[in-house]
PDB file of C-alpha atoms in Angstrom:
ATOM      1  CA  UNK Q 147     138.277 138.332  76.739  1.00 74.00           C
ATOM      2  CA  UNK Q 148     139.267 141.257  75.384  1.00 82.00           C
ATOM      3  CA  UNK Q 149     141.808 141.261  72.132  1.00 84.00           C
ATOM      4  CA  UNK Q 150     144.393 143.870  71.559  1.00 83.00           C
ATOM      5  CA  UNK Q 151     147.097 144.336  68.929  1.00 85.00           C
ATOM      6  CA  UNK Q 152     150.425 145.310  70.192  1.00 85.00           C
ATOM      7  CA  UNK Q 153     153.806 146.398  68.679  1.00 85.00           C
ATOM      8  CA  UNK Q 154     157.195 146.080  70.230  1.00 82.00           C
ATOM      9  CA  UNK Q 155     160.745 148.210  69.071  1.00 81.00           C
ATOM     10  CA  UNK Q 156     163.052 145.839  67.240  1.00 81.00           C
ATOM     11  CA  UNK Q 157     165.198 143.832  69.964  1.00 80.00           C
ATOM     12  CA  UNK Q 158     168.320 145.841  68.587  1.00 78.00           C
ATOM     13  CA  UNK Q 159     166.499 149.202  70.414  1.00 82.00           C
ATOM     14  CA  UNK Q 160     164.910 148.235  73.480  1.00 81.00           C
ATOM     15  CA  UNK Q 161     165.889 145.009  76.015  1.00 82.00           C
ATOM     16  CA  UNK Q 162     161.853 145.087  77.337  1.00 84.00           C
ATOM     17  CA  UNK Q 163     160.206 144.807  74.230  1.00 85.00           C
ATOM     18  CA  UNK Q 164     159.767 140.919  72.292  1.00 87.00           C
ATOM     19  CA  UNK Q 165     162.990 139.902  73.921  1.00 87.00           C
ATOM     20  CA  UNK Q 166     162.059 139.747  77.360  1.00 90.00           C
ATOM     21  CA  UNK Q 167     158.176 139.386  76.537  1.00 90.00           C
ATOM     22  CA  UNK Q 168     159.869 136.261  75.243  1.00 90.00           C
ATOM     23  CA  UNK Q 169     162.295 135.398  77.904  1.00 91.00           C
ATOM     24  CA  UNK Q 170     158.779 135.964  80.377  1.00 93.00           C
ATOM     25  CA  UNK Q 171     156.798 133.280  77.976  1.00 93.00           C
ATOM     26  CA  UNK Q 172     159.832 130.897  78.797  1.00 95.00           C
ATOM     27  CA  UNK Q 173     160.409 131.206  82.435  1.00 94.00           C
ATOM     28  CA  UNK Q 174     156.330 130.701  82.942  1.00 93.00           C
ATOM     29  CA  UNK Q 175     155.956 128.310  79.860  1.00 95.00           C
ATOM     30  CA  UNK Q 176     152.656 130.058  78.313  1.00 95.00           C
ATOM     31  CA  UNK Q 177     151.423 131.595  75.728  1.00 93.00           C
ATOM     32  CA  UNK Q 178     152.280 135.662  74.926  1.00 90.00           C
ATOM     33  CA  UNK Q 179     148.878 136.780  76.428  1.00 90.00           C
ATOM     34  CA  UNK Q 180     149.419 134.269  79.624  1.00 93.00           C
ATOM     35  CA  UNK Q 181     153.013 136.046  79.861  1.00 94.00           C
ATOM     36  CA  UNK Q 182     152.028 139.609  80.082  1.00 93.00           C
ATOM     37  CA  UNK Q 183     148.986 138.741  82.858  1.00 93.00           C
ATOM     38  CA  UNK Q 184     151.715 137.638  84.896  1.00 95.00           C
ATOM     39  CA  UNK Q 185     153.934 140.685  84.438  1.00 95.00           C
ATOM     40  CA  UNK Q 186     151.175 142.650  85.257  1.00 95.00           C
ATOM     41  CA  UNK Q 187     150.123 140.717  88.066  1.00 96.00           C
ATOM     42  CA  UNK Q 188     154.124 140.964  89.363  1.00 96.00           C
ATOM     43  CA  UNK Q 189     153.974 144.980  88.540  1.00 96.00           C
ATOM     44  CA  UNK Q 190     151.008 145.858  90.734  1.00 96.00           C
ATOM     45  CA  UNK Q 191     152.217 143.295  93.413  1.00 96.00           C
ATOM     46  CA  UNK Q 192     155.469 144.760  93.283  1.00 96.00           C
ATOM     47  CA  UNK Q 193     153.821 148.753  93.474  1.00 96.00           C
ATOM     48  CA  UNK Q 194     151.630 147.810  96.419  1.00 96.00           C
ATOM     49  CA  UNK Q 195     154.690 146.354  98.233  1.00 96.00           C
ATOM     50  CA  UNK Q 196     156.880 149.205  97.823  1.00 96.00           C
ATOM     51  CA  UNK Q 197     154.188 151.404  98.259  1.00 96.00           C
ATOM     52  CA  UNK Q 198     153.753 149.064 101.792  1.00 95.00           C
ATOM     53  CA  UNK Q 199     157.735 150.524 101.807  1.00 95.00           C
ATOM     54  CA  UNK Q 200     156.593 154.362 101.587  1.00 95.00           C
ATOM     55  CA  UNK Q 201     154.088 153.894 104.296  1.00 95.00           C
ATOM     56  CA  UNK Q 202     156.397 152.263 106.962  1.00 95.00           C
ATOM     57  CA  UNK Q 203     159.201 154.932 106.269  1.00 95.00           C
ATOM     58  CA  UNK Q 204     156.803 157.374 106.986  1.00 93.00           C
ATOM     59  CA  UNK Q 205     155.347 155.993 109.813  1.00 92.00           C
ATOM     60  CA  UNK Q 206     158.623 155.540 111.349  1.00 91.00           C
ATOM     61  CA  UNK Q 207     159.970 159.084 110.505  1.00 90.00           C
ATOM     62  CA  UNK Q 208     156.526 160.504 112.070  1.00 89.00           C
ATOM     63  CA  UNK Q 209     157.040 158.449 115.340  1.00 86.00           C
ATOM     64  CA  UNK Q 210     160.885 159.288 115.948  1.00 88.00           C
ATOM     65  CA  UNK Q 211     160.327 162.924 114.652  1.00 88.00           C
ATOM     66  CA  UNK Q 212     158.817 163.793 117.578  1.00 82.00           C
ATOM     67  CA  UNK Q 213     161.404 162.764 120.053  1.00 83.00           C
ATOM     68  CA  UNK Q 214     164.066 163.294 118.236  1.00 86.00           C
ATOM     69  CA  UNK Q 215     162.970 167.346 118.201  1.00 86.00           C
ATOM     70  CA  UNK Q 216     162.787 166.676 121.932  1.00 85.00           C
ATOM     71  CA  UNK Q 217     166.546 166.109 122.551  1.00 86.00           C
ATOM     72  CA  UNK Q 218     167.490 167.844 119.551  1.00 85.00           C
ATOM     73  CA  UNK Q 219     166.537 170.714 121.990  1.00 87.00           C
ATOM     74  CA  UNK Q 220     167.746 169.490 124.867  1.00 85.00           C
ATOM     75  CA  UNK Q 221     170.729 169.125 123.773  1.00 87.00           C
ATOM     76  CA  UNK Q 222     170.966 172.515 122.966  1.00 85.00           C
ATOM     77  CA  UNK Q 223     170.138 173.574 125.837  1.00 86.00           C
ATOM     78  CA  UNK Q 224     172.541 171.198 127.420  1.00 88.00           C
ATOM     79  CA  UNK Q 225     175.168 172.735 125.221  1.00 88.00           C
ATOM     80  CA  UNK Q 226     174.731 176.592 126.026  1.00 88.00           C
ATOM     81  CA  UNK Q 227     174.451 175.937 129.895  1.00 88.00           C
ATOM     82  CA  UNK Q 228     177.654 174.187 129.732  1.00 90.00           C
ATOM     83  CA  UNK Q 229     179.257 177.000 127.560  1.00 90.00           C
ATOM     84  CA  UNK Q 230     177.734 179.602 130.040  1.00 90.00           C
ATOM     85  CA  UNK Q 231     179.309 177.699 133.140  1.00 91.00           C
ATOM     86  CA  UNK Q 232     182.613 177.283 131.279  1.00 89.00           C
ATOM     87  CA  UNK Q 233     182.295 181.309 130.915  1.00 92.00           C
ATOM     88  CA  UNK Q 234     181.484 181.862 134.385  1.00 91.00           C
ATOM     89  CA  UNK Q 235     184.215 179.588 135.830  1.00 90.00           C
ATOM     90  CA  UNK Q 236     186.671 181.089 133.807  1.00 89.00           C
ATOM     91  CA  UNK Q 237     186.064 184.555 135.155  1.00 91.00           C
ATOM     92  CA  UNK Q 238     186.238 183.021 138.525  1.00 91.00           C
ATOM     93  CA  UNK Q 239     189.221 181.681 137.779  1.00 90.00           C
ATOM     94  CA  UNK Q 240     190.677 184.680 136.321  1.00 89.00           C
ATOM     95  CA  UNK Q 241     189.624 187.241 139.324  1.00 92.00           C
ATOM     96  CA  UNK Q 242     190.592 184.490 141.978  1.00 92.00           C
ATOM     97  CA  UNK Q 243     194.614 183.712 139.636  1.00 90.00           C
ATOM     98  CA  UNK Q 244     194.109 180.442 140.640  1.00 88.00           C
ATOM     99  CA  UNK Q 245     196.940 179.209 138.431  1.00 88.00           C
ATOM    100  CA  UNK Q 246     196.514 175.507 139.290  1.00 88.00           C
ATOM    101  CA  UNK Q 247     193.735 173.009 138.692  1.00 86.00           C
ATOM    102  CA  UNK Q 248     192.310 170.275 140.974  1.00 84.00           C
ATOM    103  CA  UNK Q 249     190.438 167.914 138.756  1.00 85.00           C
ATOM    104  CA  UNK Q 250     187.228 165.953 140.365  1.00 85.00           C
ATOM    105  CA  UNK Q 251     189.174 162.586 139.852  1.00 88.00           C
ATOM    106  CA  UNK Q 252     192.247 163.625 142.738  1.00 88.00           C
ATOM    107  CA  UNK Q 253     189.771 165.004 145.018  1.00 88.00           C
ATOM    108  CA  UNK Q 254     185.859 165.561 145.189  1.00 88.00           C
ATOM    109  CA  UNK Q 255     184.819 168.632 147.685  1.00 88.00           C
ATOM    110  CA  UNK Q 256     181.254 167.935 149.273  1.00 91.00           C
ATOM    111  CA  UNK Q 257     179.410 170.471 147.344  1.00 89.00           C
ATOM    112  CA  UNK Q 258     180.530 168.885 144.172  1.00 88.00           C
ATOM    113  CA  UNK Q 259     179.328 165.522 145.460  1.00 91.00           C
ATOM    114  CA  UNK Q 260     176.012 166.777 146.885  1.00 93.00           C
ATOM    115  CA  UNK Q 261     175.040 168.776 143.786  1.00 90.00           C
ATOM    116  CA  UNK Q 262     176.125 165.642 141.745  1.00 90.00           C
ATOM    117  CA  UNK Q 263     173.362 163.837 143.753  1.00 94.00           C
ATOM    118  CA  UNK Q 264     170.793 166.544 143.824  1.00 93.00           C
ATOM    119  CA  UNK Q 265     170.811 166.469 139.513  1.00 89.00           C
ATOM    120  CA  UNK Q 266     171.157 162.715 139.445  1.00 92.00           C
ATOM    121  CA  UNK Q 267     167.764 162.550 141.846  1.00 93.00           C
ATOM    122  CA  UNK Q 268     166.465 165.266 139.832  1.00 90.00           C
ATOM    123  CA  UNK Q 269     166.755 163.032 136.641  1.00 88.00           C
ATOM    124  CA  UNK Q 270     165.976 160.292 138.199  1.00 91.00           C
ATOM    125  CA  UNK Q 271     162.164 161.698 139.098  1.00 91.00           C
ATOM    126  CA  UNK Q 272     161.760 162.963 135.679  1.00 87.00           C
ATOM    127  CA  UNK Q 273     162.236 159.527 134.738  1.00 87.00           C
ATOM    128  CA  UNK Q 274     159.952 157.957 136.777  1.00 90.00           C
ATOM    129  CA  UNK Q 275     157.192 160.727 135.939  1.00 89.00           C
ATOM    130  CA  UNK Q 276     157.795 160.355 132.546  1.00 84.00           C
ATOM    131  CA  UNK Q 277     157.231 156.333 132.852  1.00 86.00           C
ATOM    132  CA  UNK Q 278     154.424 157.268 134.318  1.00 88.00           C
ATOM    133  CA  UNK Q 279     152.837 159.061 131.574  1.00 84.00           C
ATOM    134  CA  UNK Q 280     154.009 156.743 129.376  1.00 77.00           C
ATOM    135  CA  UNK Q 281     152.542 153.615 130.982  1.00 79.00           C
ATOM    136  CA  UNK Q 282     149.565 155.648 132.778  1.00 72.00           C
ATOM    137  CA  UNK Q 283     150.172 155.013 136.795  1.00 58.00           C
ATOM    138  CA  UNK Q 284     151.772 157.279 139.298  1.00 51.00           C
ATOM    139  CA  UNK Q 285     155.315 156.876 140.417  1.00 46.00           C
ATOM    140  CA  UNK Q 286     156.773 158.087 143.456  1.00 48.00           C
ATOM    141  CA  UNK Q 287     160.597 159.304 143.534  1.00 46.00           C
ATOM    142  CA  UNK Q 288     162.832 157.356 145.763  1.00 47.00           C
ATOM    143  CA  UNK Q 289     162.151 160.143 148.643  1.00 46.00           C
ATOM    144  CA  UNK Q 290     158.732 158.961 148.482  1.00 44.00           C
ATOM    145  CA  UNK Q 291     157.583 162.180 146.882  1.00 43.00           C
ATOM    146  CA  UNK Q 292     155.832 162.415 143.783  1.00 42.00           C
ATOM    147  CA  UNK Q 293     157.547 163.615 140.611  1.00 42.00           C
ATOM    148  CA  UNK Q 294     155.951 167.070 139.368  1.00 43.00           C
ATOM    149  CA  UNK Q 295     159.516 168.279 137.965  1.00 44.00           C
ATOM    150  CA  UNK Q 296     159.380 169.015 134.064  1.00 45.00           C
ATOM    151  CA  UNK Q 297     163.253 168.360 131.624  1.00 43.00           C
ATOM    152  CA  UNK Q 298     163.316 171.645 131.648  1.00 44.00           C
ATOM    153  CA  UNK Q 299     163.753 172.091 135.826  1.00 47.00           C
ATOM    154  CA  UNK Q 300     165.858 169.145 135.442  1.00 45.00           C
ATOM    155  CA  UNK Q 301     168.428 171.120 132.804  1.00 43.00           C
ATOM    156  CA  UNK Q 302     168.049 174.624 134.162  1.00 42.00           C
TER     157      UNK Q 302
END
């Protein structure tokens, strides 16, 4: 055993010096030297457990990062298609002074409906293939095909 002379600030200056080496030799009922081997012993188990912290944060950041860059992109891509459609329509709109609107919940037209069902197939594949990746077998789309279709055929 090693021996090793230590000072403390008065208890006026500092709240960790005698004072709480004192308050420690109470709650463990020991000696001074028994006392600070257990606040060392609850310092480095304390460091390694919110080191333990550090490590799962990062771990977690590193696995969402990832996919949340994904649709972080996809959603911008989601967002200037839509602006370049609402362009687009608008000029139709203008050159055709159609003054009045017919919203999609009074009336549907077929084209509307089929290209509704064309996307929602279209996602629905990209889906499937990307299960399939995922989990290592082959799906099939529910035309029978297999999916070869990548997000970005699906968006575009």
């Amino acid at each position: 055993m090693a021996r090793l002379h230590i000072t403390f600030p008065e208890e006026s200056k500092s709240p960790y010096g005698i004072s709480y080496l004192q308050a420690q030799m109470a709650r463990f009922d020991c000696s001074a030297s028994k006392a600070i081997e257990k606040i060392f012993e609850e310092h480095a188990g304390l460091l390694e457990e919110q080191q333990g912290h550090v490590t799962l944060i990062e771990n977690t950041y590193q696995r969402f990062k990832k996919d949340l860059d994904i649709t972080r992109i996809r959603a911008g891509h989601t967002d200037k298609n839509s602006q370049i459609i609402i362009e687009l329509l608008n000029t139709i709109i203008f050159h055709n002074k159609i003054q009045q609107s017919l919203l999609t919940d009074q009336l549907e037209t077929t084209p509307v409906t089929e290209a509704k069902q064309l996307i929602e197939g279209k996602i629905q594949s990209y889906m499937e293939k990307r299960a399939s990746k995922k989990y290592g077998g082959e799906t099939t789309s529910s035309s029978g095909m297999a999916t070869n279709k990548s997000i970005n055929e699906v968006v575009e």
